[in-house]
């Protein structure tokens, strides 16, 4: 007769619980109407089943997976800002994209918030009619060209790219750095200083214009799918290439306020991915004859990530309500961006550790997410700069300009 030993795991009280509901612990999606709930569920399914498995290799190879764009366009993800969606839906959709891939969410976030948003709000009727239809379907991709090689955090005061109006044409000259989709875009939204009045103004420059030259920045350790570029400009464009509403940096800054809030949603989506991957791994991987998930220290790490995710989600939910009421302020946007990317960084460290050696493997999803979070922490104003913006709002004293 053989004696059977019962696996330890079966003796412990446990429930089989992995579920989507832990990724929206605050149940934000219940505030969406039925149609938006169904749309969110549909796009999440596509993003998880089709996009997520298709981006790990391109991430390693620093390649952009063009073939995924039509599927994203078919889900309407190129036009969420202007299709009448609620701010909460837009935010949860951003998070769902970031959960599948942070680079794609960066591309689509810049596309919606900074390209479509700028043309919609600050463009002329002609510009809206010319550019928006193909942007909405992702047949046209835009690049947002603000940062320069010598001016990152101090871009407002330092921006050196010049624009001179002469004989009915603008001549724009300068260099830009870190420009997302700079090599693949059809249209560049270029910020340049008008030599006549010294103000920073916005221009729509088709990338086929002679004198637009972009080269990919290789070797990024995060957002490796996003094709960031150095851009050299010596272009001449018609007088009506200027965005009539983009007449000073304060206008640009207003746009950046909304896009900071959008980075908060990216931090939510990235943390959803972290929790998803780490909790799945912890349930499956056994050490000492029992799943990792049954160890107290592993549970503490998972609870830390879940707690950070819940706090991040709740904050973004409230922020989207304020946004709907037109009450998004620079303080709220900067604090959300800085705080949530800090929490995401903390979550990345905890979640990555749960995977042991696999947690530092570049071919494993968790390392990809953790590395992408470093970029979130850095762009749209670094963490420090967003804290300083918040500090200025809180004290009335600027510590950095
Ligand atoms: C992946 C990625 C994608 C990007 N995409 C785009 C894009 O599409 N379009 C675009 O225009 N730009 C883009 N950027 C640029 C981004 O916004 C800048 O990198 C960012 O603003 C920081 O500028 P910098 O890299 O020049 O750093 P710097 O400004 O040189 O800062 C270096 C360090 O010094 C700190 N620092 C600077 N000033 C102060 C101060 N006064 N007090 C305390 N600390 C300070 C910063 O916080 C940072 O830690 C992207 C950047 C990255 C990394």
Short mmCIF file of C-alpha atoms and ligand atoms in Angstrom, two decimals:
data_model
loop_
_atom_site.label_atom_id
_atom_site.label_comp_id
_atom_site.label_asym_id
_atom_site.label_seq_id
_atom_site.Cartn_x
_atom_site.Cartn_y
_atom_site.Cartn_z
CA UNK A 1 0.00 0.00 0.00
CA UNK A 2 1.34 3.45 -0.87
CA UNK A 3 0.90 6.46 1.35
CA UNK A 4 -0.11 9.64 -0.42
CA UNK A 5 1.26 12.97 0.76
CA UNK A 6 -1.09 15.88 0.39
CA UNK A 7 0.48 18.96 -1.24
CA UNK A 8 0.83 21.76 1.27
CA UNK A 9 -1.17 24.15 -0.86
CA UNK A 10 -4.31 22.06 -0.53
CA UNK A 11 -4.18 22.19 3.25
CA UNK A 12 -4.20 25.98 3.30
CA UNK A 13 -7.46 27.87 3.11
CA UNK A 14 -7.50 29.69 -0.17
CA UNK A 15 -9.79 30.81 -2.94
CA UNK A 16 -8.93 30.83 -6.58
CA UNK A 17 -9.31 34.52 -7.21
CA UNK A 18 -7.29 35.90 -10.06
CA UNK A 19 -9.60 38.21 -11.87
CA UNK A 20 -9.97 41.43 -13.77
CA UNK A 21 -11.73 42.96 -10.80
CA UNK A 22 -8.45 43.37 -8.92
CA UNK A 23 -7.26 45.60 -11.74
CA UNK A 24 -10.16 47.99 -11.15
CA UNK A 25 -10.49 47.56 -7.41
CA UNK A 26 -12.22 50.93 -7.07
CA UNK A 27 -14.73 49.80 -9.73
CA UNK A 28 -14.34 53.01 -11.70
CA UNK A 29 -15.81 51.43 -14.81
CA UNK A 30 -19.22 51.23 -13.08
CA UNK A 31 -19.50 54.99 -13.63
CA UNK A 32 -19.49 54.47 -17.41
CA UNK A 33 -22.79 54.04 -19.21
CA UNK A 34 -23.60 50.64 -20.71
CA UNK A 35 -22.31 51.53 -24.16
CA UNK A 36 -18.95 52.77 -22.85
CA UNK A 37 -18.63 49.74 -20.53
CA UNK A 38 -19.15 47.45 -23.52
CA UNK A 39 -16.68 49.46 -25.62
CA UNK A 40 -14.06 49.30 -22.84
CA UNK A 41 -14.54 45.54 -22.49
CA UNK A 42 -14.20 45.06 -26.26
CA UNK A 43 -11.04 47.07 -26.62
CA UNK A 44 -9.50 45.50 -23.51
CA UNK A 45 -10.08 42.07 -25.06
CA UNK A 46 -8.36 43.08 -28.30
CA UNK A 47 -5.49 44.73 -26.46
CA UNK A 48 -4.91 41.74 -24.20
CA UNK A 49 -5.38 39.00 -26.77
CA UNK A 50 -3.87 40.54 -29.90
CA UNK A 51 -1.65 43.47 -28.96
CA UNK A 52 0.00 42.32 -25.71
CA UNK A 53 1.58 39.13 -27.11
CA UNK A 54 2.68 40.94 -30.27
CA UNK A 55 4.78 43.66 -28.64
CA UNK A 56 7.43 41.84 -26.61
CA UNK A 57 9.70 41.03 -29.56
CA UNK A 58 9.34 44.49 -31.21
CA UNK A 59 10.21 46.00 -27.81
CA UNK A 60 13.44 44.01 -27.70
CA UNK A 61 14.24 44.83 -31.32
CA UNK A 62 13.36 48.56 -30.90
CA UNK A 63 10.88 48.21 -33.76
CA UNK A 64 7.48 49.72 -34.20
CA UNK A 65 4.78 47.09 -34.95
CA UNK A 66 3.01 48.97 -37.78
CA UNK A 67 0.68 46.07 -38.41
CA UNK A 68 -1.12 46.73 -35.11
CA UNK A 69 -2.27 50.24 -36.07
CA UNK A 70 -5.30 49.26 -38.22
CA UNK A 71 -6.70 47.17 -35.35
CA UNK A 72 -6.27 50.10 -32.93
CA UNK A 73 -7.89 52.45 -35.46
CA UNK A 74 -10.82 50.06 -35.90
CA UNK A 75 -11.44 50.35 -32.15
CA UNK A 76 -11.60 54.12 -32.53
CA UNK A 77 -8.47 54.66 -30.43
CA UNK A 78 -7.22 57.39 -32.78
CA UNK A 79 -10.12 59.67 -31.95
CA UNK A 80 -11.21 59.19 -28.34
CA UNK A 81 -10.65 62.89 -27.58
CA UNK A 82 -13.08 64.08 -30.23
CA UNK A 83 -15.66 61.31 -30.59
CA UNK A 84 -17.80 62.42 -27.65
CA UNK A 85 -16.39 59.87 -25.18
CA UNK A 86 -16.57 60.80 -21.50
CA UNK A 87 -13.27 61.82 -19.85
CA UNK A 88 -13.51 58.72 -17.63
CA UNK A 89 -13.83 56.45 -20.66
CA UNK A 90 -10.89 58.20 -22.32
CA UNK A 91 -8.82 57.67 -19.18
CA UNK A 92 -9.76 54.03 -18.72
CA UNK A 93 -9.10 53.40 -22.41
CA UNK A 94 -5.63 55.02 -22.04
CA UNK A 95 -5.00 52.74 -19.05
CA UNK A 96 -6.13 49.67 -21.02
CA UNK A 97 -3.69 50.53 -23.82
CA UNK A 98 -0.84 51.13 -21.36
CA UNK A 99 -1.62 47.80 -19.68
CA UNK A 100 -1.01 46.10 -23.05
CA UNK A 101 1.95 48.28 -24.03
CA UNK A 102 3.19 51.58 -22.65
CA UNK A 103 4.86 52.66 -25.93
CA UNK A 104 1.62 52.31 -27.88
CA UNK A 105 -0.18 54.24 -25.17
CA UNK A 106 2.47 56.97 -25.50
CA UNK A 107 1.93 57.13 -29.24
CA UNK A 108 -1.86 57.21 -28.93
CA UNK A 109 -1.77 59.57 -25.97
CA UNK A 110 0.39 62.11 -27.78
CA UNK A 111 -1.77 61.57 -30.87
CA UNK A 112 -5.03 62.28 -29.04
CA UNK A 113 -4.01 64.82 -26.41
CA UNK A 114 -1.26 66.77 -28.11
CA UNK A 115 -1.83 66.44 -31.86
CA UNK A 116 -5.60 66.14 -32.33
CA UNK A 117 -6.23 68.21 -29.18
CA UNK A 118 -4.00 71.05 -30.38
CA UNK A 119 -5.41 71.15 -33.91
CA UNK A 120 -8.97 70.89 -32.61
CA UNK A 121 -8.52 73.67 -30.03
CA UNK A 122 -5.98 75.98 -31.64
CA UNK A 123 -6.16 75.24 -35.37
CA UNK A 124 -8.07 77.04 -38.12
CA UNK A 125 -11.15 75.53 -39.73
CA UNK A 126 -9.03 74.74 -42.81
CA UNK A 127 -6.42 72.96 -40.69
CA UNK A 128 -9.10 70.97 -38.86
CA UNK A 129 -10.66 69.87 -42.14
CA UNK A 130 -7.34 69.07 -43.76
CA UNK A 131 -5.77 67.06 -40.94
CA UNK A 132 -8.34 65.72 -38.50
CA UNK A 133 -10.19 63.12 -40.65
CA UNK A 134 -7.05 61.08 -41.43
CA UNK A 135 -5.60 61.61 -37.95
CA UNK A 136 -8.76 60.18 -36.41
CA UNK A 137 -8.34 56.95 -38.40
CA UNK A 138 -4.59 56.76 -37.70
CA UNK A 139 -3.87 56.96 -41.43
CA UNK A 140 -1.96 60.11 -40.53
CA UNK A 141 0.39 60.15 -37.53
CA UNK A 142 1.64 63.33 -35.87
CA UNK A 143 4.82 64.22 -33.96
CA UNK A 144 4.85 66.81 -31.16
CA UNK A 145 8.10 68.75 -31.47
CA UNK A 146 8.81 70.81 -28.37
CA UNK A 147 11.96 69.56 -26.60
CA UNK A 148 15.39 70.57 -27.95
CA UNK A 149 18.89 69.16 -27.50
CA UNK A 150 19.90 72.08 -25.27
CA UNK A 151 16.51 72.72 -23.66
CA UNK A 152 14.42 70.12 -21.84
CA UNK A 153 13.13 71.24 -18.44
CA UNK A 154 13.83 74.88 -19.26
CA UNK A 155 12.11 74.79 -22.65
CA UNK A 156 9.67 77.63 -21.85
CA UNK A 157 12.44 80.19 -21.41
CA UNK A 158 15.08 78.52 -23.53
CA UNK A 159 13.32 77.36 -26.72
CA UNK A 160 15.73 78.29 -29.50
CA UNK A 161 14.01 77.10 -32.70
CA UNK A 162 13.14 80.23 -34.65
CA UNK A 163 10.28 81.14 -37.00
CA UNK A 164 10.55 84.17 -39.26
CA UNK A 165 7.72 85.44 -41.46
CA UNK A 166 8.84 86.92 -44.73
CA UNK A 167 7.01 87.35 -48.06
CA UNK A 168 4.05 85.25 -46.94
CA UNK A 169 6.15 82.28 -45.77
CA UNK A 170 7.52 81.08 -42.45
CA UNK A 171 11.12 79.93 -42.31
CA UNK A 172 11.58 77.61 -39.33
CA UNK A 173 15.06 76.66 -38.22
CA UNK A 174 16.28 74.64 -35.26
CA UNK A 175 16.80 71.21 -33.67
CA UNK A 176 14.40 69.06 -31.68
CA UNK A 177 15.15 66.02 -29.52
CA UNK A 178 13.24 63.01 -28.17
CA UNK A 179 10.42 63.54 -30.66
CA UNK A 180 7.98 60.62 -30.47
CA UNK A 181 7.18 59.15 -33.91
CA UNK A 182 9.52 61.76 -35.42
CA UNK A 183 10.69 59.35 -38.12
CA UNK A 184 7.31 57.83 -38.96
CA UNK A 185 5.00 60.84 -38.66
CA UNK A 186 3.27 62.53 -41.60
CA UNK A 187 2.86 65.85 -39.82
CA UNK A 188 5.04 67.60 -37.24
CA UNK A 189 3.58 70.07 -34.78
CA UNK A 190 6.59 72.30 -34.30
CA UNK A 191 6.97 74.87 -31.52
CA UNK A 192 9.20 77.77 -32.55
CA UNK A 193 9.92 81.30 -31.34
CA UNK A 194 8.63 84.06 -33.62
CA UNK A 195 11.60 86.35 -34.27
CA UNK A 196 9.19 89.32 -34.58
CA UNK A 197 7.72 89.26 -31.06
CA UNK A 198 9.73 86.57 -29.22
CA UNK A 199 6.61 84.45 -28.51
CA UNK A 200 6.51 80.65 -28.83
CA UNK A 201 4.06 79.66 -31.56
CA UNK A 202 2.84 76.39 -33.08
CA UNK A 203 3.23 75.36 -36.74
CA UNK A 204 2.00 72.38 -38.75
CA UNK A 205 4.86 71.11 -40.88
CA UNK A 206 4.29 68.13 -43.21
CA UNK A 207 7.31 65.89 -42.69
CA UNK A 208 7.77 65.63 -46.47
CA UNK A 209 8.71 69.32 -46.51
CA UNK A 210 12.29 69.76 -47.77
CA UNK A 211 14.53 70.53 -44.79
CA UNK A 212 12.75 68.21 -42.29
CA UNK A 213 15.24 65.54 -41.26
CA UNK A 214 14.60 62.95 -38.53
CA UNK A 215 16.86 60.22 -37.20
CA UNK A 216 15.87 57.56 -34.67
CA UNK A 217 17.41 57.65 -31.20
CA UNK A 218 18.61 54.10 -30.56
CA UNK A 219 19.47 52.38 -27.30
CA UNK A 220 16.63 53.60 -25.10
CA UNK A 221 16.19 51.30 -22.09
CA UNK A 222 12.46 52.08 -21.88
CA UNK A 223 9.64 52.75 -24.36
CA UNK A 224 11.72 50.87 -26.92
CA UNK A 225 8.81 50.50 -29.32
CA UNK A 226 8.21 54.24 -29.46
CA UNK A 227 10.37 55.68 -32.23
CA UNK A 228 11.87 58.79 -30.64
CA UNK A 229 13.91 60.98 -32.91
CA UNK A 230 16.33 63.83 -33.25
CA UNK A 231 14.81 66.28 -35.72
CA UNK A 232 16.69 68.93 -37.70
CA UNK A 233 14.60 71.69 -39.22
CA UNK A 234 15.30 74.22 -41.91
CA UNK A 235 11.93 74.43 -43.61
CA UNK A 236 9.81 77.00 -45.36
CA UNK A 237 6.04 76.66 -44.97
CA UNK A 238 3.10 78.85 -46.06
CA UNK A 239 1.90 81.64 -43.79
CA UNK A 240 -1.21 79.64 -42.88
CA UNK A 241 0.87 76.79 -41.41
CA UNK A 242 0.73 78.64 -38.10
CA UNK A 243 -1.95 77.51 -35.63
CA UNK A 244 -4.01 80.68 -35.12
CA UNK A 245 -4.69 79.89 -31.45
CA UNK A 246 -1.09 78.95 -30.53
CA UNK A 247 0.29 82.37 -29.87
CA UNK A 248 2.33 81.99 -26.65
CA UNK A 249 3.84 79.37 -24.33
CA UNK A 250 0.98 79.74 -21.85
CA UNK A 251 -1.26 78.14 -24.51
CA UNK A 252 1.21 75.25 -24.93
CA UNK A 253 1.37 74.90 -21.18
CA UNK A 254 -2.38 74.50 -20.99
CA UNK A 255 -2.17 71.55 -23.40
CA UNK A 256 0.65 70.06 -21.36
CA UNK A 257 -1.58 70.20 -18.29
CA UNK A 258 -4.05 67.78 -19.88
CA UNK A 259 -1.30 65.54 -21.15
CA UNK A 260 0.21 65.34 -17.66
CA UNK A 261 -3.10 63.98 -16.45
CA UNK A 262 -2.99 61.45 -19.28
CA UNK A 263 0.42 60.21 -18.03
CA UNK A 264 -1.35 59.47 -14.73
CA UNK A 265 -3.60 57.06 -16.64
CA UNK A 266 -0.52 55.47 -18.18
CA UNK A 267 0.78 54.87 -14.66
CA UNK A 268 -2.53 53.16 -13.83
CA UNK A 269 -2.32 50.89 -16.89
CA UNK A 270 1.33 50.03 -16.29
CA UNK A 271 0.54 49.05 -12.69
CA UNK A 272 -2.38 46.91 -13.90
CA UNK A 273 0.11 45.07 -16.08
CA UNK A 274 2.54 44.67 -13.18
CA UNK A 275 -0.13 43.25 -10.89
CA UNK A 276 -1.50 41.00 -13.59
CA UNK A 277 1.87 39.52 -14.50
CA UNK A 278 3.25 39.23 -10.96
CA UNK A 279 0.12 37.72 -9.42
CA UNK A 280 -0.19 35.20 -12.26
CA UNK A 281 3.44 34.21 -11.88
CA UNK A 282 3.17 33.94 -8.08
CA UNK A 283 0.28 31.52 -8.36
CA UNK A 284 2.00 29.30 -10.88
CA UNK A 285 5.63 29.22 -9.79
CA UNK A 286 6.32 26.81 -6.95
CA UNK A 287 9.24 26.92 -4.54
CA UNK A 288 9.63 24.83 -1.39
CA UNK A 289 6.77 22.71 -2.72
CA UNK A 290 4.18 25.47 -2.70
CA UNK A 291 3.17 28.36 -4.93
CA UNK A 292 5.03 31.60 -4.34
CA UNK A 293 1.63 33.24 -3.79
CA UNK A 294 1.22 31.39 -0.52
CA UNK A 295 4.24 33.09 1.09
CA UNK A 296 3.56 36.05 3.34
CA UNK A 297 6.31 38.21 1.85
CA UNK A 298 5.05 37.61 -1.69
CA UNK A 299 1.51 38.47 -0.59
CA UNK A 300 2.82 41.67 1.02
CA UNK A 301 4.49 42.64 -2.27
CA UNK A 302 1.30 41.91 -4.24
CA UNK A 303 -0.76 43.87 -1.71
CA UNK A 304 1.63 46.79 -2.06
CA UNK A 305 1.19 46.83 -5.84
CA UNK A 306 -2.60 46.40 -5.53
CA UNK A 307 -2.71 49.26 -2.98
CA UNK A 308 -0.66 51.58 -5.19
CA UNK A 309 -2.86 50.67 -8.13
CA UNK A 310 -6.06 51.32 -6.18
CA UNK A 311 -4.80 54.72 -4.97
CA UNK A 312 -3.70 55.62 -8.50
CA UNK A 313 -7.02 54.55 -9.99
CA UNK A 314 -9.09 56.41 -7.41
CA UNK A 315 -7.10 59.61 -7.90
CA UNK A 316 -7.44 59.45 -11.67
CA UNK A 317 -11.16 58.74 -11.39
CA UNK A 318 -11.65 61.94 -9.37
CA UNK A 319 -9.36 63.84 -11.71
CA UNK A 320 -11.49 62.83 -14.69
CA UNK A 321 -14.60 64.15 -12.91
CA UNK A 322 -12.82 67.47 -12.33
CA UNK A 323 -11.73 67.45 -15.96
CA UNK A 324 -15.35 66.99 -17.01
CA UNK A 325 -16.28 70.01 -14.89
CA UNK A 326 -13.47 72.05 -16.45
CA UNK A 327 -11.68 72.10 -13.08
CA UNK A 328 -8.37 70.44 -13.98
CA UNK A 329 -5.65 72.70 -12.57
CA UNK A 330 -1.88 72.68 -13.00
CA UNK A 331 -1.50 71.69 -9.32
CA UNK A 332 -3.83 68.72 -9.70
CA UNK A 333 -2.29 67.58 -13.00
CA UNK A 334 1.33 67.92 -11.82
CA UNK A 335 0.66 66.19 -8.51
CA UNK A 336 -1.13 63.36 -10.30
CA UNK A 337 1.71 62.92 -12.80
CA UNK A 338 4.47 63.08 -10.19
CA UNK A 339 2.75 61.00 -7.51
CA UNK A 340 1.43 58.25 -9.75
CA UNK A 341 4.65 57.74 -11.66
CA UNK A 342 6.46 57.55 -8.29
CA UNK A 343 4.00 54.90 -7.11
CA UNK A 344 4.37 53.07 -10.41
CA UNK A 345 8.11 52.99 -9.94
CA UNK A 346 7.66 51.56 -6.44
CA UNK A 347 5.19 48.99 -7.78
CA UNK A 348 7.63 48.02 -10.54
CA UNK A 349 10.36 47.26 -8.00
CA UNK A 350 8.02 45.13 -5.87
CA UNK A 351 6.39 43.28 -8.79
CA UNK A 352 9.61 42.63 -10.65
CA UNK A 353 11.18 41.03 -7.57
CA UNK A 354 8.37 38.45 -7.41
CA UNK A 355 9.66 36.98 -10.67
CA UNK A 356 13.17 36.43 -9.34
CA UNK A 357 15.65 36.02 -12.19
CA UNK A 358 12.91 36.22 -14.80
CA UNK A 359 12.17 39.67 -13.44
CA UNK A 360 15.34 41.04 -14.97
CA UNK A 361 15.06 39.22 -18.28
CA UNK A 362 14.57 41.64 -21.16
CA UNK A 363 12.47 39.08 -23.02
CA UNK A 364 10.04 38.88 -20.12
CA UNK A 365 7.08 41.20 -19.99
CA UNK A 366 7.62 42.43 -16.45
CA UNK A 367 11.07 43.87 -17.19
CA UNK A 368 9.59 45.65 -20.20
CA UNK A 369 6.86 47.25 -18.09
CA UNK A 370 9.30 48.23 -15.33
CA UNK A 371 11.67 49.83 -17.86
CA UNK A 372 8.84 51.67 -19.59
CA UNK A 373 7.79 53.16 -16.25
CA UNK A 374 11.18 54.91 -16.05
CA UNK A 375 10.22 56.84 -19.18
CA UNK A 376 6.84 57.80 -17.68
CA UNK A 377 8.70 59.14 -14.66
CA UNK A 378 10.84 61.28 -16.96
CA UNK A 379 8.73 62.67 -19.80
CA UNK A 380 5.96 65.28 -19.83
CA UNK A 381 8.13 67.12 -17.32
CA UNK A 382 10.42 65.05 -15.11
CA UNK A 383 9.25 63.94 -11.67
CA UNK A 384 11.31 66.73 -10.08
CA UNK A 385 9.95 69.40 -12.40
CA UNK A 386 6.36 68.35 -11.73
CA UNK A 387 7.05 68.46 -7.97
CA UNK A 388 8.51 71.95 -8.45
CA UNK A 389 5.46 73.05 -10.44
CA UNK A 390 3.28 71.73 -7.61
CA UNK A 391 5.56 73.44 -5.08
CA UNK A 392 5.16 76.75 -6.90
CA UNK A 393 1.38 76.38 -6.88
CA UNK A 394 1.37 75.44 -3.20
CA UNK A 395 3.66 78.22 -1.98
CA UNK A 396 3.28 80.95 -4.56
CA UNK A 397 7.09 80.89 -4.94
CA UNK A 398 8.92 79.45 -7.92
CA UNK A 399 12.01 77.43 -7.08
CA UNK A 400 13.03 76.77 -10.66
CA UNK A 401 12.45 79.72 -12.98
C1 LIG B 1 10.93 58.47 -23.91
C2 LIG B 1 10.77 59.95 -24.06
C3 LIG B 1 9.81 60.44 -24.93
C4 LIG B 1 9.69 61.83 -25.13
N1 LIG B 1 8.82 62.31 -26.07
C5 LIG B 1 8.82 63.63 -26.37
C6 LIG B 1 8.03 64.14 -27.47
O1 LIG B 1 7.33 63.40 -28.16
N2 LIG B 1 8.09 65.47 -27.75
C7 LIG B 1 8.85 66.34 -27.00
O2 LIG B 1 8.85 67.54 -27.33
N3 LIG B 1 9.62 65.89 -25.97
C8 LIG B 1 9.62 64.56 -25.64
N4 LIG B 1 10.40 64.08 -24.59
C9 LIG B 1 11.26 65.02 -23.85
C10 LIG B 1 10.94 65.13 -22.38
O3 LIG B 1 9.82 65.93 -22.16
C11 LIG B 1 12.23 65.64 -21.70
O4 LIG B 1 13.14 64.56 -21.68
C12 LIG B 1 11.99 66.14 -20.30
O5 LIG B 1 11.26 67.32 -20.32
C13 LIG B 1 13.33 66.38 -19.56
O6 LIG B 1 14.21 67.12 -20.32
P1 LIG B 1 15.75 66.62 -20.45
O7 LIG B 1 15.72 65.19 -20.84
O8 LIG B 1 16.43 67.57 -21.36
O9 LIG B 1 16.36 66.69 -19.00
P2 LIG B 1 17.00 67.97 -18.27
O10 LIG B 1 16.07 69.13 -18.37
O11 LIG B 1 18.40 68.15 -18.76
O12 LIG B 1 17.02 67.49 -16.77
C14 LIG B 1 18.00 66.58 -16.24
C15 LIG B 1 17.73 66.37 -14.76
O13 LIG B 1 17.84 67.62 -14.06
C16 LIG B 1 16.66 67.88 -13.33
N5 LIG B 1 16.42 69.33 -13.29
C17 LIG B 1 16.37 70.19 -14.34
N6 LIG B 1 16.12 71.43 -13.92
C18 LIG B 1 15.99 71.36 -12.55
C19 LIG B 1 15.73 72.31 -11.53
N7 LIG B 1 15.51 73.60 -11.80
N8 LIG B 1 15.70 71.89 -10.26
C20 LIG B 1 15.88 70.56 -9.97
N9 LIG B 1 16.15 69.62 -10.88
C21 LIG B 1 16.19 70.00 -12.17
C22 LIG B 1 15.55 67.11 -14.07
O14 LIG B 1 14.46 66.83 -13.20
C23 LIG B 1 16.30 65.87 -14.49
O15 LIG B 1 16.32 64.95 -13.41
C24 LIG B 1 10.51 62.70 -24.38
C25 LIG B 1 11.44 62.19 -23.48
C26 LIG B 1 11.59 60.84 -23.32
C27 LIG B 1 12.63 60.31 -22.36
#
